[in-house]
CSV table of N, CA and C in Angstrom, one decimal:
chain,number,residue,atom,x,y,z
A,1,UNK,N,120.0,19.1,72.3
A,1,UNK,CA,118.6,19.5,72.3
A,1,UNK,C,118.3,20.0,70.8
A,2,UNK,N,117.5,19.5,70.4
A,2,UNK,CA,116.9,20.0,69.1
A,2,UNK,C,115.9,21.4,69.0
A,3,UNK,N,116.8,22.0,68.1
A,3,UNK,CA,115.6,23.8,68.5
A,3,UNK,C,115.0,24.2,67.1
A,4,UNK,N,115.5,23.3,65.9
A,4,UNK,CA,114.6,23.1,65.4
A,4,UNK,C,115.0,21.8,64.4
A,5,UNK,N,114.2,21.1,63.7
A,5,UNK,CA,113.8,20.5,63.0
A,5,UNK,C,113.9,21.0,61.6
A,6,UNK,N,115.1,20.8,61.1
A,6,UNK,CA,115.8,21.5,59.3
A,6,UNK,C,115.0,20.2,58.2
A,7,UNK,N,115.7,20.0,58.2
A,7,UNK,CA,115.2,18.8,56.9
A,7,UNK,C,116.1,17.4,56.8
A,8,UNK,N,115.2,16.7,56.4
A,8,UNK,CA,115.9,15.3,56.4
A,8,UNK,C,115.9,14.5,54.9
A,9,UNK,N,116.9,13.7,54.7
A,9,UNK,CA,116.7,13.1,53.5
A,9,UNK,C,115.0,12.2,52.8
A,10,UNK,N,114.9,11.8,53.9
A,10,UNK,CA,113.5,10.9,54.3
A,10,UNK,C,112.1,12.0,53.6
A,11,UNK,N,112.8,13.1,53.7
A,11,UNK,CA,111.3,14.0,53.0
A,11,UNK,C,111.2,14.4,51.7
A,12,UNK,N,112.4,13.4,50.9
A,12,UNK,CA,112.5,13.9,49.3
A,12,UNK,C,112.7,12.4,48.7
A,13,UNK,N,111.9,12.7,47.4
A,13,UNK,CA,111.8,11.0,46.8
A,13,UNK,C,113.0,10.3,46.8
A,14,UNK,N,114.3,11.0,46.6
A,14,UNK,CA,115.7,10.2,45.9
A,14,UNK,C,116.6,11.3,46.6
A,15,UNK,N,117.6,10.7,46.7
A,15,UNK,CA,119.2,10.8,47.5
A,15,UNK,C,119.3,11.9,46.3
A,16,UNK,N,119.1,11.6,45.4
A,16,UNK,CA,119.6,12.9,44.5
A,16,UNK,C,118.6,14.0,44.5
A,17,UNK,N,117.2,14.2,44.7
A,17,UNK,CA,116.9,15.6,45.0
A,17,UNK,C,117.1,15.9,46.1
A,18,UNK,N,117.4,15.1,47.1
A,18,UNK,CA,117.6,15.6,48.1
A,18,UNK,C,119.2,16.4,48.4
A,19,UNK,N,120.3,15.6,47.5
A,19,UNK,CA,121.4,16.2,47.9
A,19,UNK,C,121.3,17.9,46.8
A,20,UNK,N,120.7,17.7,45.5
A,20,UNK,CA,120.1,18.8,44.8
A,20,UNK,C,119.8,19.7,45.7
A,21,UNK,N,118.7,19.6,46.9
A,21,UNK,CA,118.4,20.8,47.8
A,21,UNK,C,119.5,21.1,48.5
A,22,UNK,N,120.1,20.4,49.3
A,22,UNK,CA,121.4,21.2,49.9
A,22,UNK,C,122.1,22.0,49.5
A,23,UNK,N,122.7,21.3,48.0
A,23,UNK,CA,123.2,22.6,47.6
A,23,UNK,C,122.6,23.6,46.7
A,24,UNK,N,120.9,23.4,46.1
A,24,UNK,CA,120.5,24.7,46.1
A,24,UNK,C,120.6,25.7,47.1
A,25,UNK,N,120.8,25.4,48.4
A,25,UNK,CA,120.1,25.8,49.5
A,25,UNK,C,121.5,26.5,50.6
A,26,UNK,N,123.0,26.2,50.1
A,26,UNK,CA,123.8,26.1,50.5
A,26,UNK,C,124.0,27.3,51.4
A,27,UNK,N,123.7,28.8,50.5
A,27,UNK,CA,123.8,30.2,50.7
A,27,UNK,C,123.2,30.4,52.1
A,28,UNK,N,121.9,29.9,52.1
A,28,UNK,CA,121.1,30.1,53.6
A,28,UNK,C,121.4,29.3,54.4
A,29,UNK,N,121.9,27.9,54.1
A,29,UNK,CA,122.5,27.6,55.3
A,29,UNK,C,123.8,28.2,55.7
A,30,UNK,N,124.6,28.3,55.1
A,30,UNK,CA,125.7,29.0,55.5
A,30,UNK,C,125.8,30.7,56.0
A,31,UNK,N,124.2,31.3,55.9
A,31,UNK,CA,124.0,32.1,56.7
A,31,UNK,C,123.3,31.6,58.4
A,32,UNK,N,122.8,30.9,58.0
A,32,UNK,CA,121.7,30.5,59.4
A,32,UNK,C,123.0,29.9,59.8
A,33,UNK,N,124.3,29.2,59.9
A,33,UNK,CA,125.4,28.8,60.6
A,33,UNK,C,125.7,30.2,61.0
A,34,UNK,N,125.8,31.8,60.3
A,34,UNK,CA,126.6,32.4,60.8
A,34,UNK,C,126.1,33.2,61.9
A,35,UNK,N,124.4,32.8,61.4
A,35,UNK,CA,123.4,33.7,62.9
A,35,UNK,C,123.7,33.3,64.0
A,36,UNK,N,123.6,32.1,63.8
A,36,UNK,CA,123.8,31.1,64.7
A,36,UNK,C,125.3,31.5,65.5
A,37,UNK,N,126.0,31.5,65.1
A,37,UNK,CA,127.4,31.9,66.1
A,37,UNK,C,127.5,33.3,66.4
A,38,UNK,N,126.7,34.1,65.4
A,38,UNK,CA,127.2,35.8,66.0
A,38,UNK,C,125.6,36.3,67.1
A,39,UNK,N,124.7,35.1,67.3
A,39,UNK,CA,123.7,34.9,68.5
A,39,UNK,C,123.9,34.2,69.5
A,40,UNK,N,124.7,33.5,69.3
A,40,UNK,CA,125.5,32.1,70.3
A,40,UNK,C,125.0,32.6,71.9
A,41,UNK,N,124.3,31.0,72.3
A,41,UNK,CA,124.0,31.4,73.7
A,41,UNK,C,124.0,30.2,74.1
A,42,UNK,N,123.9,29.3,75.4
A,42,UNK,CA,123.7,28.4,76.0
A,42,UNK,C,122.5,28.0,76.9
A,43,UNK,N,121.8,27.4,76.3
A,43,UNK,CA,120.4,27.2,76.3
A,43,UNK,C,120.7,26.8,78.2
A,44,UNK,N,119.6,26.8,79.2
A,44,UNK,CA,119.6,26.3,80.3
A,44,UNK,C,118.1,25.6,80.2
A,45,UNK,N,118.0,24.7,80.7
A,45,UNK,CA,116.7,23.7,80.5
A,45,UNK,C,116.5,23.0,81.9
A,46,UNK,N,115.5,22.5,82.4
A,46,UNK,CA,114.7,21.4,83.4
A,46,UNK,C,114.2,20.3,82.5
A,47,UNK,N,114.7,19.2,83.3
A,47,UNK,CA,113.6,18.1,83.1
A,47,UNK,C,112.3,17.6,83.4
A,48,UNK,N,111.7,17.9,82.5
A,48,UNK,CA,110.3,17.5,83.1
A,48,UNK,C,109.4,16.2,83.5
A,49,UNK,N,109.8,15.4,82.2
A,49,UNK,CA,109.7,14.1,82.2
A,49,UNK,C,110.5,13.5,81.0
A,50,UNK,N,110.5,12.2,81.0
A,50,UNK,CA,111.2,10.8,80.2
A,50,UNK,C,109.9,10.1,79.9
A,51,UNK,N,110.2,10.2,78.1
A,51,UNK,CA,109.7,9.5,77.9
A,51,UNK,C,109.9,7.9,77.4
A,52,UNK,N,109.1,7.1,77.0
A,52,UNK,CA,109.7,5.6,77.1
A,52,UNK,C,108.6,5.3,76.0
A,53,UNK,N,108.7,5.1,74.7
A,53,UNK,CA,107.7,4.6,73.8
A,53,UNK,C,108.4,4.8,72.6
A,54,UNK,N,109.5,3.9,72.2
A,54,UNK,CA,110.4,3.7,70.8
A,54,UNK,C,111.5,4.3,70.7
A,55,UNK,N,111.6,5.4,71.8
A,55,UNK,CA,113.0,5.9,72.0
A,55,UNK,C,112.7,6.5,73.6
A,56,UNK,N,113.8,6.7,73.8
A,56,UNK,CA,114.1,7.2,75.3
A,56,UNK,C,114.2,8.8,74.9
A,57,UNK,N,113.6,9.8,75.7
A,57,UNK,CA,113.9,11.1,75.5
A,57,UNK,C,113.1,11.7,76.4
A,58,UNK,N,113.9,12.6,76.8
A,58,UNK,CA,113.8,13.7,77.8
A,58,UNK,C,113.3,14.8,77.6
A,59,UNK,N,111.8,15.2,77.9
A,59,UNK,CA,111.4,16.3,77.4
A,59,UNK,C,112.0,17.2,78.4
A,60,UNK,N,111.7,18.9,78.1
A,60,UNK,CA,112.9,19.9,78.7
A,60,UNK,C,111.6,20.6,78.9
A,61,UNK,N,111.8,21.8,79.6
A,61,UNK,CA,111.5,22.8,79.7
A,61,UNK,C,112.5,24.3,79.8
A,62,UNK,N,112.3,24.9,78.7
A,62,UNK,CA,113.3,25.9,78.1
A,62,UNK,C,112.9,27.7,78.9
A,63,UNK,N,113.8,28.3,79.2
A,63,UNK,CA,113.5,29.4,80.1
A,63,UNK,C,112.4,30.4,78.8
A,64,UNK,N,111.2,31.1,78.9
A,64,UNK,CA,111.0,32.2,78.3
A,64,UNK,C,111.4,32.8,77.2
A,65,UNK,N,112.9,33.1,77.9
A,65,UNK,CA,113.0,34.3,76.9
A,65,UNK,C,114.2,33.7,76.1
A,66,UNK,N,114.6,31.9,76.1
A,66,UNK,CA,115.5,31.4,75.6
A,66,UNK,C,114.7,30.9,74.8
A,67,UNK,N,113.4,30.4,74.8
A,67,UNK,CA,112.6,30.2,73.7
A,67,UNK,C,112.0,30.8,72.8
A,68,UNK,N,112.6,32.2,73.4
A,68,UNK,CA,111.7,33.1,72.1
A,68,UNK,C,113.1,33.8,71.3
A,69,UNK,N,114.4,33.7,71.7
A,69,UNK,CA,115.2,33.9,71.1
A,69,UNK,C,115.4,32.6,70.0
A,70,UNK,N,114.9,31.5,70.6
A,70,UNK,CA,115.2,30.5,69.6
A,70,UNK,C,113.7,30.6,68.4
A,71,UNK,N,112.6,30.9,68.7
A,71,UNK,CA,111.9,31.0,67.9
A,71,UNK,C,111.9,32.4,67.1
A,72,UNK,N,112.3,33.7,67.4
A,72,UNK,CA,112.8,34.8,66.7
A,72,UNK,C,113.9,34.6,65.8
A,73,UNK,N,114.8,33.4,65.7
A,73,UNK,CA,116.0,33.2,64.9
A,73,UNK,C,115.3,32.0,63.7
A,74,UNK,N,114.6,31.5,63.9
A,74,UNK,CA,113.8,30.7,63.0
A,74,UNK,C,113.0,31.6,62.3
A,75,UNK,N,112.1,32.6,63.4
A,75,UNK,CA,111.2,33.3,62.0
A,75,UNK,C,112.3,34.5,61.0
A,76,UNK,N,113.6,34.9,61.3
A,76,UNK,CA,114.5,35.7,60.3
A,76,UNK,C,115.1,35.4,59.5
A,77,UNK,N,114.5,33.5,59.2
A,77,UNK,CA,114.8,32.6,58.3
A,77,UNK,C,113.7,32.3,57.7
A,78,UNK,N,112.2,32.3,58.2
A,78,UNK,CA,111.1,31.6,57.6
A,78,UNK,C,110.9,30.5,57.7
A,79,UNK,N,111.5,29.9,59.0
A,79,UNK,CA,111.6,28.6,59.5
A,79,UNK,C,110.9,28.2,60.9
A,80,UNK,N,109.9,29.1,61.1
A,80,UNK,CA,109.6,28.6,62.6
A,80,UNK,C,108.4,27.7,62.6
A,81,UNK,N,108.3,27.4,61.5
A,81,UNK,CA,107.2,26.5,61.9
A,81,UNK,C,107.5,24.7,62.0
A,82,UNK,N,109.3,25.0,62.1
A,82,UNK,CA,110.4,23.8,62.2
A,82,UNK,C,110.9,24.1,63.3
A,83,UNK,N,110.2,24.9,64.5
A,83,UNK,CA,110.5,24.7,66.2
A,83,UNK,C,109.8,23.8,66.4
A,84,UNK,N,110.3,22.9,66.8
A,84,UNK,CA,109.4,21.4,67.3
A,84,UNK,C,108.3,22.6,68.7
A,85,UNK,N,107.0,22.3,69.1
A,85,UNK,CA,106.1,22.6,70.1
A,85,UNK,C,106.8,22.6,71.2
A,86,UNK,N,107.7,21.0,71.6
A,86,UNK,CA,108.1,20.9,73.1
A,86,UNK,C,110.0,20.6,72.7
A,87,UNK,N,110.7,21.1,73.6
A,87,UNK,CA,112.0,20.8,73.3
A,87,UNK,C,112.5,19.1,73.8
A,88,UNK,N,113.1,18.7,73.5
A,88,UNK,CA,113.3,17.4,74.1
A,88,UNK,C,115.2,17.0,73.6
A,89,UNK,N,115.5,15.9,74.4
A,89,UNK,CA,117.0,15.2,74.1
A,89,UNK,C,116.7,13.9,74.0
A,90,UNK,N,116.9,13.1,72.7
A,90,UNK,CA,116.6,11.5,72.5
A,90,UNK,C,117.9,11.1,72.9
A,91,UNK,N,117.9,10.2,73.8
A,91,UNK,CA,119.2,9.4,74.7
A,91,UNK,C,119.1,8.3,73.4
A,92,UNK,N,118.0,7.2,73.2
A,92,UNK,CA,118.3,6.5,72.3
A,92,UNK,C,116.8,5.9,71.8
A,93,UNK,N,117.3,5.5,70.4
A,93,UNK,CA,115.9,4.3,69.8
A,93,UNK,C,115.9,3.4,70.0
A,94,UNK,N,114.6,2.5,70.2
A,94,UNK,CA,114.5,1.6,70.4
A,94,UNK,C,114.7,0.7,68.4
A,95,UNK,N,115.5,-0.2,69.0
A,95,UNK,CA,115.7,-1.1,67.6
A,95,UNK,C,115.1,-2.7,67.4
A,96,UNK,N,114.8,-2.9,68.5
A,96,UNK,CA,114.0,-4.3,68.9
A,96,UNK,C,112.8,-4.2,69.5
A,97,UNK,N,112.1,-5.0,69.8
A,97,UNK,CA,110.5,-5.0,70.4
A,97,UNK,C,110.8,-5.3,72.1
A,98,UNK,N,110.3,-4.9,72.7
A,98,UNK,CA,110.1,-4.9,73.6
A,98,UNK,C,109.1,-5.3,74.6
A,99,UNK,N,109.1,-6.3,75.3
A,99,UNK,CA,108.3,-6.9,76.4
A,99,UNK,C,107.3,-5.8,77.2
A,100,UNK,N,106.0,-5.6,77.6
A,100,UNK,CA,105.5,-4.5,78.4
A,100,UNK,C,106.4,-4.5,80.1
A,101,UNK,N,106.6,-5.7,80.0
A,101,UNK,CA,107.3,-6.2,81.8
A,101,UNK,C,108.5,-5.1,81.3
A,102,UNK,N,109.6,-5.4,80.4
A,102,UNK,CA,110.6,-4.8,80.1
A,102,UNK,C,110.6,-3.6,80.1
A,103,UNK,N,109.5,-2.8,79.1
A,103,UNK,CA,109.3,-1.2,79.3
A,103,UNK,C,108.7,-1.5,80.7
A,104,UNK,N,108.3,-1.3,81.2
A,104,UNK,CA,107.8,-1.3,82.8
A,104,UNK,C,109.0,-0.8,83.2
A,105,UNK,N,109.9,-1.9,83.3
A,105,UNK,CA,110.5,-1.7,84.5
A,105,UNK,C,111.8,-0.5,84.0
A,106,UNK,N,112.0,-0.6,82.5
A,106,UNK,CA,113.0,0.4,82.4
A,106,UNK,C,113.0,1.9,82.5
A,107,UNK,N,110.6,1.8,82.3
A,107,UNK,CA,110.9,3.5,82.8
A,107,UNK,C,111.0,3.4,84.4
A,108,UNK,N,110.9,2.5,85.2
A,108,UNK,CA,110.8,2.8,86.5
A,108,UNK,C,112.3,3.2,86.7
A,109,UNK,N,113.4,2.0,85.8
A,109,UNK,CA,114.8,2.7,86.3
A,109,UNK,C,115.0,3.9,85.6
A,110,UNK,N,114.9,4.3,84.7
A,110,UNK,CA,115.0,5.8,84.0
A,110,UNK,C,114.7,6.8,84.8
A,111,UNK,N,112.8,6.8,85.6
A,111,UNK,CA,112.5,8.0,86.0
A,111,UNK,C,113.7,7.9,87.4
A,112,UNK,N,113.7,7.0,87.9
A,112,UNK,CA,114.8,7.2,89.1
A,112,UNK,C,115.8,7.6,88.9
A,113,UNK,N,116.6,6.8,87.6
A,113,UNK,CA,118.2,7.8,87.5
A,113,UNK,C,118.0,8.9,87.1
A,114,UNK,N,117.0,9.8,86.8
A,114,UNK,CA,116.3,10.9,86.6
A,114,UNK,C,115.7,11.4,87.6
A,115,UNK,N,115.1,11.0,88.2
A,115,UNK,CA,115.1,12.3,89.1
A,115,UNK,C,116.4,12.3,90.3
A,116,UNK,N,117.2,11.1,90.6
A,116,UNK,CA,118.2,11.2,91.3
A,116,UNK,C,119.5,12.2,90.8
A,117,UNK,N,119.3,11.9,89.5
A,117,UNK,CA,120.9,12.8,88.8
A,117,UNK,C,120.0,14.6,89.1
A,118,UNK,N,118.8,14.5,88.1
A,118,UNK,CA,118.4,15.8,87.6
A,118,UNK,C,117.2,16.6,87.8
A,119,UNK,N,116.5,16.0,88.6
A,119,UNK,CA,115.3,16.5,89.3
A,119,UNK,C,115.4,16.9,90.8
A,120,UNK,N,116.5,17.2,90.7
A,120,UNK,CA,116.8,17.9,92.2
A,120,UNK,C,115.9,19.4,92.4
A,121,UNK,N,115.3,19.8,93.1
A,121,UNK,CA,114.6,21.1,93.4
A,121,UNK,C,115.9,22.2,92.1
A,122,UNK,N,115.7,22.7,91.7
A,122,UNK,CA,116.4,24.2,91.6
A,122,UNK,C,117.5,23.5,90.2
A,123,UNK,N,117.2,22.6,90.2
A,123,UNK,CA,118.5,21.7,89.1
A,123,UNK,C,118.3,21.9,87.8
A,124,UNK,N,119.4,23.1,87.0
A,124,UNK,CA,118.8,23.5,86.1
A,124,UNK,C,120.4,22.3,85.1
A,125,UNK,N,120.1,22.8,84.2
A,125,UNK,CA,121.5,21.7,82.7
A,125,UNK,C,121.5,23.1,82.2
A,126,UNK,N,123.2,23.5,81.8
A,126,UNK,CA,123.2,24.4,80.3
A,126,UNK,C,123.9,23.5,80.0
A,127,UNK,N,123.3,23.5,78.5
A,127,UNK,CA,123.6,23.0,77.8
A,127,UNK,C,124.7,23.6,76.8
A,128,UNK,N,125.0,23.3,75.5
A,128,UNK,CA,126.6,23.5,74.4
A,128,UNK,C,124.9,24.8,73.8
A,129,UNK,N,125.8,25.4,72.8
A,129,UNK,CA,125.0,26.4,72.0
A,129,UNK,C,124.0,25.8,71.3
A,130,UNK,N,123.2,26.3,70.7
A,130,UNK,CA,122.6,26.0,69.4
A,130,UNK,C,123.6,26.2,67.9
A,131,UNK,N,123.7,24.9,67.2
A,131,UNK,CA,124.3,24.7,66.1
A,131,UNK,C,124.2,24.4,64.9
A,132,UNK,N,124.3,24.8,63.7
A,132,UNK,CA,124.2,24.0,62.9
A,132,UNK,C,124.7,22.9,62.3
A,133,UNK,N,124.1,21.0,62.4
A,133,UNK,CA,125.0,19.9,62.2
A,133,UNK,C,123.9,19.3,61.3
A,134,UNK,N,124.8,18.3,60.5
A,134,UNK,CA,124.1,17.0,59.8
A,134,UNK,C,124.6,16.0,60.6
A,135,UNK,N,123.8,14.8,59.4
A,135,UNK,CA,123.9,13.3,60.4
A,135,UNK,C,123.6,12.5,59.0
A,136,UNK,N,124.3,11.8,59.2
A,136,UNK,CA,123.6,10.4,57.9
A,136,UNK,C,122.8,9.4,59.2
A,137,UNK,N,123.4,9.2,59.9
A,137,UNK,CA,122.2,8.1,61.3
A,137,UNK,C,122.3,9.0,62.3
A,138,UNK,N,121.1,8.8,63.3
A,138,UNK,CA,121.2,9.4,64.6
A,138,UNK,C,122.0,9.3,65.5
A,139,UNK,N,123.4,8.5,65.5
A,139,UNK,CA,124.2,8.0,66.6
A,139,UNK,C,125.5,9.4,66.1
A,140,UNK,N,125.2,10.3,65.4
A,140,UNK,CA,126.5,11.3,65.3
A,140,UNK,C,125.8,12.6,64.8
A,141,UNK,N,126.1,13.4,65.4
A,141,UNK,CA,125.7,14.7,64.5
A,141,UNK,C,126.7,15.6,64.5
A,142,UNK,N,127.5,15.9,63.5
A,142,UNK,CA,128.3,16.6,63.1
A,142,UNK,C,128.2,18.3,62.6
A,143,UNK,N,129.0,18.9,63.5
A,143,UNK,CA,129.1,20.6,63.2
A,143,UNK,C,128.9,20.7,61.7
A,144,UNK,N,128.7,22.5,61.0
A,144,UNK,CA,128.2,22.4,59.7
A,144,UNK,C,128.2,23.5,59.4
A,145,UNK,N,129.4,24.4,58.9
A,145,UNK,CA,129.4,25.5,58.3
A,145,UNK,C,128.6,26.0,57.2
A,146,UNK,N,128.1,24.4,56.2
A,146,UNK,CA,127.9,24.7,54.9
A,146,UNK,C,128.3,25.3,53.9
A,147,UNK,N,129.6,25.5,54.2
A,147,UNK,CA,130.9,25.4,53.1
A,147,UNK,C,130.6,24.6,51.9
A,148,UNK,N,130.4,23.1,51.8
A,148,UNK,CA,130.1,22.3,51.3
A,148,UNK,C,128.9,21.2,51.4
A,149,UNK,N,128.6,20.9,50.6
A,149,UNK,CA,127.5,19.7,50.9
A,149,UNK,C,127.7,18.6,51.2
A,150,UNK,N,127.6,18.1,52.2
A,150,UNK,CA,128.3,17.0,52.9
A,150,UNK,C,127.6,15.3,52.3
A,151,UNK,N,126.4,15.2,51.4
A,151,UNK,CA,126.1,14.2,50.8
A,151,UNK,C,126.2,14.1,49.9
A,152,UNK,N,126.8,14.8,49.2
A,152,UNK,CA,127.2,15.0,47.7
A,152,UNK,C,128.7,14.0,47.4
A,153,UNK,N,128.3,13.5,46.4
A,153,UNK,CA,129.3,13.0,45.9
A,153,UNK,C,130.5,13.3,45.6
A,154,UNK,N,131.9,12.7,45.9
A,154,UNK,CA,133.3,13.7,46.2
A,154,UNK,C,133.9,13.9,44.5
């Protein structure tokens, strides 16, 4: 689940201001990793719906007072305005085009293997903690002490 939205290479002109910010930036991340473990909790969520429009994802519904610990740890950073509004889990993107018959019928099997697995009355998910990770693509996201800058040249 994503609890917030840090930064991506995609938001800076060149690979090199961008790896520039990481490690200007290294100190605060490597504190927001340490909040992050000495606040350590296990988010519990519902599924509310699936969406189907260029990626598959699962919007959540996060308990109260799990959401305002995650939005109280962003604002002791100056970061909350990088809590995404709704929580969600992207299962995957779409990389080809797709037929409307095709999306049709794949949200019909989605919402079923959804509500059969996790829409049972009372059926809640905890989830792993909140963490700090990078990614070069979205198929891995890797833990992230911020020891070092991980796009930086070796």
């Amino acid at each position: 689940m994503t609890t917030t939205n840090l930064y991506t290479q995609s938001q800076f002109r060149s690979k090199e201001d961008w790896t520039q910010f990481i490690s200007k930036h290294l100190k605060t991340f490597q504190q927001l990793h340490s909040y992050l473990e000495a606040h350590a909790f296990s988010p519990t969520v519902t599924i509310h719906s699936v969406l189907i429009s260029g990626v598959i994802m699962l919007n959540l519904s996060v308990d109260e007072a799990q959401t305002h610990r995650i939005r109280e740890g962003a604002s002791s950073f100056r970061i909350q305005e990088l809590v995404p509004p709704a929580f969600h889990i992207t299962l995957a993107y779409q990389y080809k085009p797709l037929t409307a018959d095709t999306t049709t019928a794949l949200q019909r099997a989605i919402d079923t293997l959804v509500s059969d697995t996790f829409k049972k009355p009372g059926r809640i998910l905890r989830l792993q903690k909140p963490q700090l990770t990078y990614f070069n693509d979205m198929t891995a996201f890797t833990p992230w002490d911020a020891s070092a800058n991980p796009f930086a040249s070796p």
